[in-house]
Amino acid sequence: IQALADSKSYFALEALNWCSKNCGDKKLAQLAKKSYKKMSLMGFDTNIDKKEVYAQLLKNSKPLGFWYSCADGNSNISCVFAREKDKGTIQTFFTVFNLQKGPISTFGFDEVTKKDFEVILLRFFKSSLHAKLSVEEGKLIFDTLSSRGWSGKTVIPYEFICWREITYDTNAKEINFHDLLKENLEKNDKAEKLITKILNSDLFSSWYYNCENHQTLSKLVQNIDNYTPDIKQIEQELNATIKEMLADTDYIEKFKEKIYFQCYILKKTNMQNSANILYSATLDTTMLEKLLTHIIKKSVYAHFLQKTESVNATENIFIKKRQRSNDNKNAKEIIKTLEENWSQWI
């Protein structure tokens, strides 16, 4: 902190200001605030436009845009930002955001060829649905999700703090985040009849929770695992859990936001009808409960399937061929019970 103050640089001024507002260590935050005031008294203009400074620093490259994937079951979203340098090479970084927690991992490349960038982009998104966005819309999403990391208890990746600076000469679209996601979405009057088909498509194959990392669902699968498989008992536990989750207004708001983001990406990939059908579920309690039931059943099934199979962590168990092992008898019996009764869901 002291070295930043002694550097007498406008970049140090920005770093000190940020640290004073966002540092989790109160002593460091206080020291940064003191150093910031000291630089101000030395004559540094604290009202300097950061965007203008970075426009000069980044003048030898231009923003290409942002790429975003749909959210997965755990609300994680893949994001890419890229710039093209005057000599034709690409500067880029890749971030995984969580809708609630903000940035959770980042890596980047200072200089790659266009061909290599396209290959990396393809591998990063793999088979997940994704869209290239305008700089303005992409920056709004980027800034919104970034701010959730600063305001929460998430440990922000060091790499993210470094790489985000190459976005500083860009402007975010002036619109509310949720308004952006819901822009041009309409209720589909036939949605209730059509939504099951969409939910069973590959578009939503990753929409299931990791039950062990979910406080409510970890209790559910524990309860199911504690007795001999019986579909009536399983359904009772399931219905009680769904009722509890539907009553949690904070959870439902976050759940709806994930749906809005999914609709946004569907819309950006010319799947407006599917986006409208999914959006309609947020406007109808019965449909929302049906959607949640679908996801919870898939989550429970995935939990016990992973206990009985050799599944690579990067594989999607609803797409990959099953290869059953013999290591969990009770889980296998539960899977058999679920498959006999939940075939329309899983």
mmCIF file of C-alpha atoms in Angstrom:
data_model
loop_
_atom_site.group_PDB
_atom_site.id
_atom_site.type_symbol
_atom_site.label_atom_id
_atom_site.label_comp_id
_atom_site.label_asym_id
_atom_site.label_seq_id
_atom_site.Cartn_x
_atom_site.Cartn_y
_atom_site.Cartn_z
ATOM 1 C CA ILE A 1 0.000 0.000 0.000
ATOM 2 C CA GLN A 2 2.807 2.388 0.931
ATOM 3 C CA ALA A 3 4.672 1.564 -2.286
ATOM 4 C CA LEU A 4 1.594 2.509 -4.309
ATOM 5 C CA ALA A 5 1.381 5.851 -2.560
ATOM 6 C CA ASP A 6 5.111 6.464 -3.075
ATOM 7 C CA SER A 7 4.877 5.667 -6.809
ATOM 8 C CA LYS A 8 3.073 8.965 -7.470
ATOM 9 C CA SER A 9 1.125 7.368 -10.322
ATOM 10 C CA TYR A 10 -2.496 7.911 -11.351
ATOM 11 C CA PHE A 11 -2.787 4.119 -11.633
ATOM 12 C CA ALA A 12 -1.815 3.853 -7.978
ATOM 13 C CA LEU A 13 -4.561 6.363 -7.206
ATOM 14 C CA GLU A 14 -7.154 4.097 -8.807
ATOM 15 C CA ALA A 15 -5.797 1.012 -7.048
ATOM 16 C CA LEU A 16 -5.823 2.721 -3.643
ATOM 17 C CA ASN A 17 -9.367 3.988 -4.154
ATOM 18 C CA TRP A 18 -10.560 0.503 -5.109
ATOM 19 C CA CYS A 19 -8.744 -1.114 -2.168
ATOM 20 C CA SER A 20 -10.203 1.372 0.330
ATOM 21 C CA LYS A 21 -13.739 0.396 -0.766
ATOM 22 C CA ASN A 22 -13.406 -3.330 -1.450
ATOM 23 C CA CYS A 23 -10.609 -4.784 0.692
ATOM 24 C CA GLY A 24 -11.875 -7.310 3.252
ATOM 25 C CA ASP A 25 -9.035 -6.478 5.637
ATOM 26 C CA LYS A 26 -10.173 -3.364 7.530
ATOM 27 C CA LYS A 27 -6.619 -2.318 8.443
ATOM 28 C CA LEU A 28 -5.491 -2.465 4.799
ATOM 29 C CA ALA A 29 -8.643 -0.659 3.662
ATOM 30 C CA GLN A 30 -7.972 2.121 6.202
ATOM 31 C CA LEU A 31 -4.335 2.375 5.137
ATOM 32 C CA ALA A 32 -5.384 2.564 1.470
ATOM 33 C CA LYS A 33 -7.897 5.298 2.289
ATOM 34 C CA LYS A 34 -5.226 7.272 4.162
ATOM 35 C CA SER A 35 -2.756 6.906 1.257
ATOM 36 C CA TYR A 36 -5.454 7.929 -1.233
ATOM 37 C CA LYS A 37 -6.158 11.127 0.721
ATOM 38 C CA LYS A 38 -2.430 11.803 0.955
ATOM 39 C CA MET A 39 -2.076 11.617 -2.845
ATOM 40 C CA SER A 40 -5.083 13.895 -3.209
ATOM 41 C CA LEU A 41 -3.431 16.478 -0.967
ATOM 42 C CA MET A 42 -0.288 16.196 -3.095
ATOM 43 C CA GLY A 43 -2.274 17.575 -6.023
ATOM 44 C CA PHE A 44 -3.437 14.443 -7.834
ATOM 45 C CA ASP A 45 -6.801 14.952 -9.545
ATOM 46 C CA THR A 46 -9.136 12.396 -7.959
ATOM 47 C CA ASN A 47 -11.842 13.190 -10.527
ATOM 48 C CA ILE A 48 -9.789 12.019 -13.477
ATOM 49 C CA ASP A 49 -11.811 9.943 -15.962
ATOM 50 C CA LYS A 50 -10.508 6.380 -15.753
ATOM 51 C CA LYS A 51 -12.015 5.553 -19.145
ATOM 52 C CA GLU A 52 -9.970 8.286 -20.846
ATOM 53 C CA VAL A 53 -6.753 7.011 -19.271
ATOM 54 C CA TYR A 54 -7.392 3.438 -20.406
ATOM 55 C CA ALA A 55 -8.493 4.599 -23.849
ATOM 56 C CA GLN A 56 -4.953 5.918 -24.294
ATOM 57 C CA LEU A 57 -3.371 2.780 -22.843
ATOM 58 C CA LEU A 58 -5.443 0.504 -25.068
ATOM 59 C CA LYS A 59 -5.429 2.674 -28.191
ATOM 60 C CA ASN A 60 -3.474 0.068 -30.185
ATOM 61 C CA SER A 61 -6.313 -2.462 -29.963
ATOM 62 C CA LYS A 62 -10.087 -2.543 -30.344
ATOM 63 C CA PRO A 63 -12.742 -4.518 -28.418
ATOM 64 C CA LEU A 64 -14.210 -7.446 -30.367
ATOM 65 C CA GLY A 65 -17.033 -8.135 -27.918
ATOM 66 C CA PHE A 66 -18.166 -10.479 -25.194
ATOM 67 C CA TRP A 67 -19.253 -14.100 -25.461
ATOM 68 C CA TYR A 68 -21.519 -15.678 -22.810
ATOM 69 C CA SER A 69 -22.882 -19.169 -22.260
ATOM 70 C CA CYS A 70 -26.171 -20.162 -20.673
ATOM 71 C CA ALA A 71 -26.146 -20.705 -16.919
ATOM 72 C CA ASP A 72 -25.732 -24.300 -15.765
ATOM 73 C CA GLY A 73 -27.654 -25.929 -12.913
ATOM 74 C CA ASN A 74 -25.400 -24.308 -10.310
ATOM 75 C CA SER A 75 -25.805 -20.826 -11.890
ATOM 76 C CA ASN A 76 -22.304 -20.745 -13.399
ATOM 77 C CA ILE A 77 -21.806 -18.812 -16.640
ATOM 78 C CA SER A 78 -18.826 -18.814 -18.986
ATOM 79 C CA CYS A 79 -17.678 -15.439 -20.303
ATOM 80 C CA VAL A 80 -15.041 -14.392 -22.834
ATOM 81 C CA PHE A 81 -13.824 -10.903 -23.688
ATOM 82 C CA ALA A 82 -11.435 -10.235 -26.574
ATOM 83 C CA ARG A 83 -9.570 -7.383 -28.219
ATOM 84 C CA GLU A 84 -7.850 -7.298 -31.599
ATOM 85 C CA LYS A 85 -4.476 -5.580 -31.674
ATOM 86 C CA ASP A 86 -3.368 -3.414 -34.599
ATOM 87 C CA LYS A 87 -1.014 -6.152 -35.783
ATOM 88 C CA GLY A 88 -3.937 -8.624 -36.014
ATOM 89 C CA THR A 89 -3.350 -10.776 -32.918
ATOM 90 C CA ILE A 90 -5.920 -11.330 -30.174
ATOM 91 C CA GLN A 91 -5.732 -10.409 -26.490
ATOM 92 C CA THR A 92 -8.371 -12.289 -24.508
ATOM 93 C CA PHE A 93 -9.446 -13.597 -21.136
ATOM 94 C CA PHE A 94 -11.938 -16.223 -20.000
ATOM 95 C CA THR A 95 -13.982 -16.018 -16.802
ATOM 96 C CA VAL A 96 -16.514 -18.221 -15.059
ATOM 97 C CA PHE A 97 -19.105 -16.150 -13.219
ATOM 98 C CA ASN A 98 -21.610 -17.378 -10.698
ATOM 99 C CA LEU A 99 -24.866 -15.436 -10.887
ATOM 100 C CA GLN A 100 -24.859 -14.861 -7.128
ATOM 101 C CA LYS A 101 -21.164 -14.940 -6.187
ATOM 102 C CA GLY A 102 -19.536 -13.142 -9.112
ATOM 103 C CA PRO A 103 -16.215 -14.209 -10.718
ATOM 104 C CA ILE A 104 -14.871 -17.570 -9.530
ATOM 105 C CA SER A 105 -12.064 -18.336 -12.013
ATOM 106 C CA THR A 106 -10.142 -16.527 -14.774
ATOM 107 C CA PHE A 107 -7.310 -17.126 -17.222
ATOM 108 C CA GLY A 108 -6.141 -15.189 -20.254
ATOM 109 C CA PHE A 109 -3.770 -14.876 -23.208
ATOM 110 C CA ASP A 110 -1.993 -11.630 -24.023
ATOM 111 C CA GLU A 111 -1.350 -12.529 -27.638
ATOM 112 C CA VAL A 112 -2.721 -15.386 -29.760
ATOM 113 C CA THR A 113 -3.480 -15.698 -33.459
ATOM 114 C CA LYS A 114 -7.059 -15.383 -34.676
ATOM 115 C CA LYS A 115 -7.044 -19.062 -35.609
ATOM 116 C CA ASP A 116 -5.828 -20.124 -32.160
ATOM 117 C CA PHE A 117 -8.406 -17.867 -30.522
ATOM 118 C CA GLU A 118 -11.221 -19.551 -32.456
ATOM 119 C CA VAL A 119 -9.954 -22.980 -31.377
ATOM 120 C CA ILE A 120 -9.695 -21.898 -27.719
ATOM 121 C CA LEU A 121 -13.157 -20.341 -27.884
ATOM 122 C CA LEU A 122 -14.616 -23.567 -29.271
ATOM 123 C CA ARG A 123 -12.978 -25.680 -26.565
ATOM 124 C CA PHE A 124 -13.967 -23.300 -23.788
ATOM 125 C CA PHE A 125 -17.657 -23.446 -24.596
ATOM 126 C CA LYS A 126 -17.592 -27.079 -25.773
ATOM 127 C CA SER A 127 -21.188 -28.098 -26.440
ATOM 128 C CA SER A 128 -22.816 -25.358 -24.317
ATOM 129 C CA LEU A 129 -25.121 -22.871 -25.963
ATOM 130 C CA HIS A 130 -23.462 -19.469 -26.167
ATOM 131 C CA ALA A 131 -23.805 -16.130 -27.913
ATOM 132 C CA LYS A 132 -21.583 -13.275 -28.979
ATOM 133 C CA LEU A 133 -22.913 -10.004 -27.559
ATOM 134 C CA SER A 134 -22.329 -6.361 -28.335
ATOM 135 C CA VAL A 135 -19.673 -4.678 -26.232
ATOM 136 C CA GLU A 136 -22.295 -2.542 -24.479
ATOM 137 C CA GLU A 137 -24.593 -5.406 -23.451
ATOM 138 C CA GLY A 138 -21.710 -7.682 -22.577
ATOM 139 C CA LYS A 139 -20.134 -4.992 -20.396
ATOM 140 C CA LEU A 140 -23.387 -4.448 -18.494
ATOM 141 C CA ILE A 141 -23.536 -8.155 -17.626
ATOM 142 C CA PHE A 142 -19.810 -8.175 -16.827
ATOM 143 C CA ASP A 143 -20.061 -5.170 -14.480
ATOM 144 C CA THR A 144 -23.204 -6.473 -12.772
ATOM 145 C CA LEU A 145 -21.759 -9.910 -12.029
ATOM 146 C CA SER A 146 -18.383 -8.439 -11.049
ATOM 147 C CA SER A 147 -20.012 -6.148 -8.476
ATOM 148 C CA ARG A 148 -21.653 -9.163 -6.828
ATOM 149 C CA GLY A 149 -18.216 -10.560 -6.141
ATOM 150 C CA TRP A 150 -16.996 -7.342 -4.523
ATOM 151 C CA SER A 151 -20.101 -6.985 -2.358
ATOM 152 C CA GLY A 152 -20.217 -10.641 -1.258
ATOM 153 C CA LYS A 153 -17.871 -13.007 0.567
ATOM 154 C CA THR A 154 -16.396 -14.531 -2.585
ATOM 155 C CA VAL A 155 -12.606 -14.631 -2.893
ATOM 156 C CA ILE A 156 -12.001 -12.750 -6.152
ATOM 157 C CA PRO A 157 -9.398 -14.474 -8.373
ATOM 158 C CA TYR A 158 -6.213 -12.444 -8.691
ATOM 159 C CA GLU A 159 -6.208 -13.146 -12.436
ATOM 160 C CA PHE A 160 -9.642 -11.552 -12.768
ATOM 161 C CA ILE A 161 -8.493 -8.358 -11.029
ATOM 162 C CA CYS A 162 -5.620 -8.103 -13.532
ATOM 163 C CA TRP A 163 -7.455 -9.012 -16.735
ATOM 164 C CA ARG A 164 -10.606 -6.957 -16.179
ATOM 165 C CA GLU A 165 -8.575 -3.807 -16.847
ATOM 166 C CA ILE A 166 -8.605 -4.435 -20.607
ATOM 167 C CA THR A 167 -12.366 -3.769 -20.512
ATOM 168 C CA TYR A 168 -11.960 -0.321 -18.929
ATOM 169 C CA ASP A 169 -12.254 1.664 -22.171
ATOM 170 C CA THR A 170 -15.710 0.198 -22.902
ATOM 171 C CA ASN A 171 -19.165 1.440 -21.941
ATOM 172 C CA ALA A 172 -22.017 -0.585 -20.470
ATOM 173 C CA LYS A 173 -25.495 -0.256 -21.921
ATOM 174 C CA GLU A 174 -27.584 2.117 -19.821
ATOM 175 C CA ILE A 175 -30.377 -0.197 -18.779
ATOM 176 C CA ASN A 176 -31.294 -2.217 -15.680
ATOM 177 C CA PHE A 177 -29.759 -5.718 -15.665
ATOM 178 C CA HIS A 178 -33.098 -7.561 -15.396
ATOM 179 C CA ASP A 179 -34.680 -5.265 -17.979
ATOM 180 C CA LEU A 180 -31.889 -6.208 -20.388
ATOM 181 C CA LEU A 181 -32.440 -9.925 -19.800
ATOM 182 C CA LYS A 182 -36.222 -9.649 -20.213
ATOM 183 C CA GLU A 183 -36.134 -7.257 -23.173
ATOM 184 C CA ASN A 184 -38.464 -8.395 -26.022
ATOM 185 C CA LEU A 185 -39.672 -11.471 -24.117
ATOM 186 C CA GLU A 186 -43.389 -12.242 -24.294
ATOM 187 C CA LYS A 187 -45.762 -14.681 -22.636
ATOM 188 C CA ASN A 188 -46.582 -17.720 -24.758
ATOM 189 C CA ASP A 189 -50.184 -18.845 -24.152
ATOM 190 C CA LYS A 190 -49.300 -22.430 -25.101
ATOM 191 C CA ALA A 191 -46.235 -22.576 -22.861
ATOM 192 C CA GLU A 192 -47.720 -25.014 -20.330
ATOM 193 C CA LYS A 193 -48.139 -27.658 -23.045
ATOM 194 C CA LEU A 194 -44.747 -27.035 -24.645
ATOM 195 C CA ILE A 195 -42.382 -26.518 -21.735
ATOM 196 C CA THR A 196 -41.782 -30.211 -20.876
ATOM 197 C CA LYS A 197 -40.447 -30.891 -24.370
ATOM 198 C CA ILE A 198 -37.985 -27.998 -24.073
ATOM 199 C CA LEU A 199 -36.852 -29.043 -20.589
ATOM 200 C CA ASN A 200 -36.125 -32.568 -21.813
ATOM 201 C CA SER A 201 -33.980 -31.271 -24.681
ATOM 202 C CA ASP A 202 -30.179 -31.028 -24.611
ATOM 203 C CA LEU A 203 -30.513 -27.283 -24.005
ATOM 204 C CA PHE A 204 -31.328 -28.015 -20.364
ATOM 205 C CA SER A 205 -29.292 -31.167 -19.849
ATOM 206 C CA SER A 206 -26.997 -29.343 -17.393
ATOM 207 C CA TRP A 207 -29.846 -27.858 -15.352
ATOM 208 C CA TYR A 208 -29.479 -29.884 -12.193
ATOM 209 C CA TYR A 209 -27.929 -29.019 -8.846
ATOM 210 C CA ASN A 210 -24.959 -30.563 -7.134
ATOM 211 C CA CYS A 211 -26.986 -31.853 -4.188
ATOM 212 C CA GLU A 212 -23.994 -32.141 -1.866
ATOM 213 C CA ASN A 213 -23.292 -28.410 -2.248
ATOM 214 C CA HIS A 214 -26.924 -27.367 -1.833
ATOM 215 C CA GLN A 215 -28.090 -27.039 1.769
ATOM 216 C CA THR A 216 -31.734 -27.979 1.148
ATOM 217 C CA LEU A 217 -31.104 -30.743 -1.384
ATOM 218 C CA SER A 218 -28.306 -32.340 0.646
ATOM 219 C CA LYS A 219 -30.899 -33.002 3.363
ATOM 220 C CA LEU A 220 -33.308 -34.397 0.780
ATOM 221 C CA VAL A 221 -30.885 -36.960 -0.669
ATOM 222 C CA GLN A 222 -29.730 -37.883 2.846
ATOM 223 C CA ASN A 223 -33.304 -38.639 3.840
ATOM 224 C CA ILE A 224 -33.899 -40.674 0.666
ATOM 225 C CA ASP A 225 -30.686 -42.618 1.249
ATOM 226 C CA ASN A 226 -31.652 -43.523 4.826
ATOM 227 C CA TYR A 227 -34.470 -45.925 4.036
ATOM 228 C CA THR A 228 -35.344 -48.746 1.658
ATOM 229 C CA PRO A 229 -36.290 -47.239 -1.714
ATOM 230 C CA ASP A 230 -40.006 -46.554 -1.861
ATOM 231 C CA ILE A 231 -41.428 -44.154 -4.413
ATOM 232 C CA LYS A 232 -44.166 -42.889 -2.062
ATOM 233 C CA GLN A 233 -41.636 -41.948 0.617
ATOM 234 C CA ILE A 234 -39.366 -40.387 -2.002
ATOM 235 C CA GLU A 235 -42.262 -38.354 -3.430
ATOM 236 C CA GLN A 236 -43.273 -37.182 0.056
ATOM 237 C CA GLU A 237 -39.743 -35.986 0.793
ATOM 238 C CA LEU A 238 -39.522 -34.383 -2.646
ATOM 239 C CA ASN A 239 -42.844 -32.531 -2.382
ATOM 240 C CA ALA A 240 -41.967 -31.214 1.080
ATOM 241 C CA THR A 241 -38.637 -29.928 -0.254
ATOM 242 C CA ILE A 242 -40.232 -28.261 -3.284
ATOM 243 C CA LYS A 243 -42.834 -26.614 -1.049
ATOM 244 C CA GLU A 244 -40.042 -25.290 1.175
ATOM 245 C CA MET A 245 -38.094 -23.917 -1.793
ATOM 246 C CA LEU A 246 -41.155 -22.271 -3.356
ATOM 247 C CA ALA A 247 -41.834 -20.500 -0.053
ATOM 248 C CA ASP A 248 -38.306 -19.075 0.025
ATOM 249 C CA THR A 249 -38.764 -15.737 -1.753
ATOM 250 C CA ASP A 250 -35.017 -15.041 -1.925
ATOM 251 C CA TYR A 251 -34.376 -18.401 -3.589
ATOM 252 C CA ILE A 252 -37.250 -17.911 -6.052
ATOM 253 C CA GLU A 253 -35.935 -14.494 -7.098
ATOM 254 C CA LYS A 254 -32.509 -16.015 -7.799
ATOM 255 C CA PHE A 255 -34.135 -18.953 -9.575
ATOM 256 C CA LYS A 256 -36.114 -16.598 -11.802
ATOM 257 C CA GLU A 257 -32.984 -14.599 -12.589
ATOM 258 C CA LYS A 258 -31.307 -17.770 -13.820
ATOM 259 C CA ILE A 259 -34.320 -18.382 -16.051
ATOM 260 C CA TYR A 260 -34.143 -14.812 -17.368
ATOM 261 C CA PHE A 261 -30.483 -15.276 -18.262
ATOM 262 C CA GLN A 262 -31.266 -18.542 -20.048
ATOM 263 C CA CYS A 263 -34.022 -16.762 -21.988
ATOM 264 C CA TYR A 264 -31.610 -13.967 -22.892
ATOM 265 C CA ILE A 265 -29.059 -16.358 -24.423
ATOM 266 C CA LEU A 266 -31.813 -18.306 -26.213
ATOM 267 C CA LYS A 267 -33.068 -15.031 -27.659
ATOM 268 C CA LYS A 268 -29.554 -14.055 -28.787
ATOM 269 C CA THR A 269 -29.178 -17.403 -30.594
ATOM 270 C CA ASN A 270 -32.409 -16.933 -32.586
ATOM 271 C CA MET A 271 -34.476 -19.209 -30.346
ATOM 272 C CA GLN A 272 -37.086 -16.588 -29.468
ATOM 273 C CA ASN A 273 -39.984 -19.050 -29.223
ATOM 274 C CA SER A 274 -38.140 -21.261 -26.714
ATOM 275 C CA ALA A 275 -37.168 -18.132 -24.774
ATOM 276 C CA ASN A 276 -40.798 -16.996 -24.592
ATOM 277 C CA ILE A 277 -41.974 -20.430 -23.432
ATOM 278 C CA LEU A 278 -39.389 -20.549 -20.655
ATOM 279 C CA TYR A 279 -40.067 -16.933 -19.681
ATOM 280 C CA SER A 280 -43.766 -17.755 -19.326
ATOM 281 C CA ALA A 281 -42.885 -20.109 -16.455
ATOM 282 C CA THR A 282 -41.794 -17.120 -14.368
ATOM 283 C CA LEU A 283 -45.265 -15.579 -14.738
ATOM 284 C CA ASP A 284 -47.271 -18.612 -13.639
ATOM 285 C CA THR A 285 -46.963 -20.316 -10.220
ATOM 286 C CA THR A 286 -48.065 -23.722 -11.529
ATOM 287 C CA MET A 287 -45.543 -23.689 -14.353
ATOM 288 C CA LEU A 288 -42.782 -22.458 -12.049
ATOM 289 C CA GLU A 289 -43.477 -25.360 -9.684
ATOM 290 C CA LYS A 290 -43.412 -27.771 -12.640
ATOM 291 C CA LEU A 291 -40.065 -26.368 -13.748
ATOM 292 C CA LEU A 292 -38.604 -26.601 -10.247
ATOM 293 C CA THR A 293 -39.917 -30.161 -9.838
ATOM 294 C CA HIS A 294 -38.254 -31.134 -13.111
ATOM 295 C CA ILE A 295 -34.893 -29.733 -11.970
ATOM 296 C CA ILE A 296 -35.044 -31.237 -8.467
ATOM 297 C CA LYS A 297 -35.911 -34.684 -9.816
ATOM 298 C CA LYS A 298 -32.994 -34.500 -12.241
ATOM 299 C CA SER A 299 -30.741 -33.365 -9.396
ATOM 300 C CA VAL A 300 -31.749 -36.279 -7.160
ATOM 301 C CA TYR A 301 -31.333 -38.732 -10.038
ATOM 302 C CA ALA A 302 -27.911 -37.268 -10.912
ATOM 303 C CA HIS A 303 -26.795 -37.547 -7.281
ATOM 304 C CA PHE A 304 -27.529 -41.261 -6.999
ATOM 305 C CA LEU A 305 -26.410 -42.028 -10.547
ATOM 306 C CA GLN A 306 -22.994 -40.585 -9.769
ATOM 307 C CA LYS A 307 -22.798 -42.926 -6.805
ATOM 308 C CA THR A 308 -23.265 -45.962 -9.032
ATOM 309 C CA GLU A 309 -21.268 -44.989 -12.112
ATOM 310 C CA SER A 310 -17.755 -44.104 -13.160
ATOM 311 C CA VAL A 311 -18.549 -40.648 -14.504
ATOM 312 C CA ASN A 312 -15.855 -38.170 -15.390
ATOM 313 C CA ALA A 313 -16.453 -34.841 -13.637
ATOM 314 C CA THR A 314 -16.507 -33.030 -16.997
ATOM 315 C CA GLU A 315 -19.092 -35.348 -18.534
ATOM 316 C CA ASN A 316 -22.803 -34.628 -18.613
ATOM 317 C CA ILE A 317 -24.498 -37.687 -17.172
ATOM 318 C CA PHE A 318 -27.682 -37.036 -19.118
ATOM 319 C CA ILE A 319 -25.833 -37.254 -22.436
ATOM 320 C CA LYS A 320 -22.966 -39.713 -21.892
ATOM 321 C CA LYS A 321 -23.549 -43.434 -22.092
ATOM 322 C CA ARG A 322 -23.925 -45.054 -18.686
ATOM 323 C CA GLN A 323 -21.241 -47.390 -17.408
ATOM 324 C CA ARG A 324 -22.496 -48.825 -14.153
ATOM 325 C CA SER A 325 -20.241 -49.981 -11.342
ATOM 326 C CA ASN A 326 -21.062 -52.274 -8.421
ATOM 327 C CA ASP A 327 -20.055 -50.036 -5.537
ATOM 328 C CA ASN A 328 -23.352 -48.844 -4.038
ATOM 329 C CA LYS A 329 -26.218 -51.288 -3.707
ATOM 330 C CA ASN A 330 -28.716 -48.916 -2.089
ATOM 331 C CA ALA A 331 -28.015 -46.199 -4.665
ATOM 332 C CA LYS A 332 -28.585 -48.710 -7.464
ATOM 333 C CA GLU A 333 -31.920 -49.683 -5.969
ATOM 334 C CA ILE A 334 -32.894 -46.022 -5.671
ATOM 335 C CA ILE A 335 -31.905 -45.432 -9.305
ATOM 336 C CA LYS A 336 -34.039 -48.381 -10.388
ATOM 337 C CA THR A 337 -37.013 -46.989 -8.435
ATOM 338 C CA LEU A 338 -36.562 -43.515 -9.921
ATOM 339 C CA GLU A 339 -36.212 -44.800 -13.483
ATOM 340 C CA GLU A 340 -39.376 -46.865 -13.128
ATOM 341 C CA ASN A 341 -41.391 -43.865 -11.923
ATOM 342 C CA TRP A 342 -39.704 -40.727 -13.282
ATOM 343 C CA SER A 343 -39.051 -41.684 -16.900
ATOM 344 C CA GLN A 344 -40.834 -38.536 -18.157
ATOM 345 C CA TRP A 345 -38.525 -36.330 -16.074
ATOM 346 C CA ILE A 346 -35.114 -37.946 -16.541
#
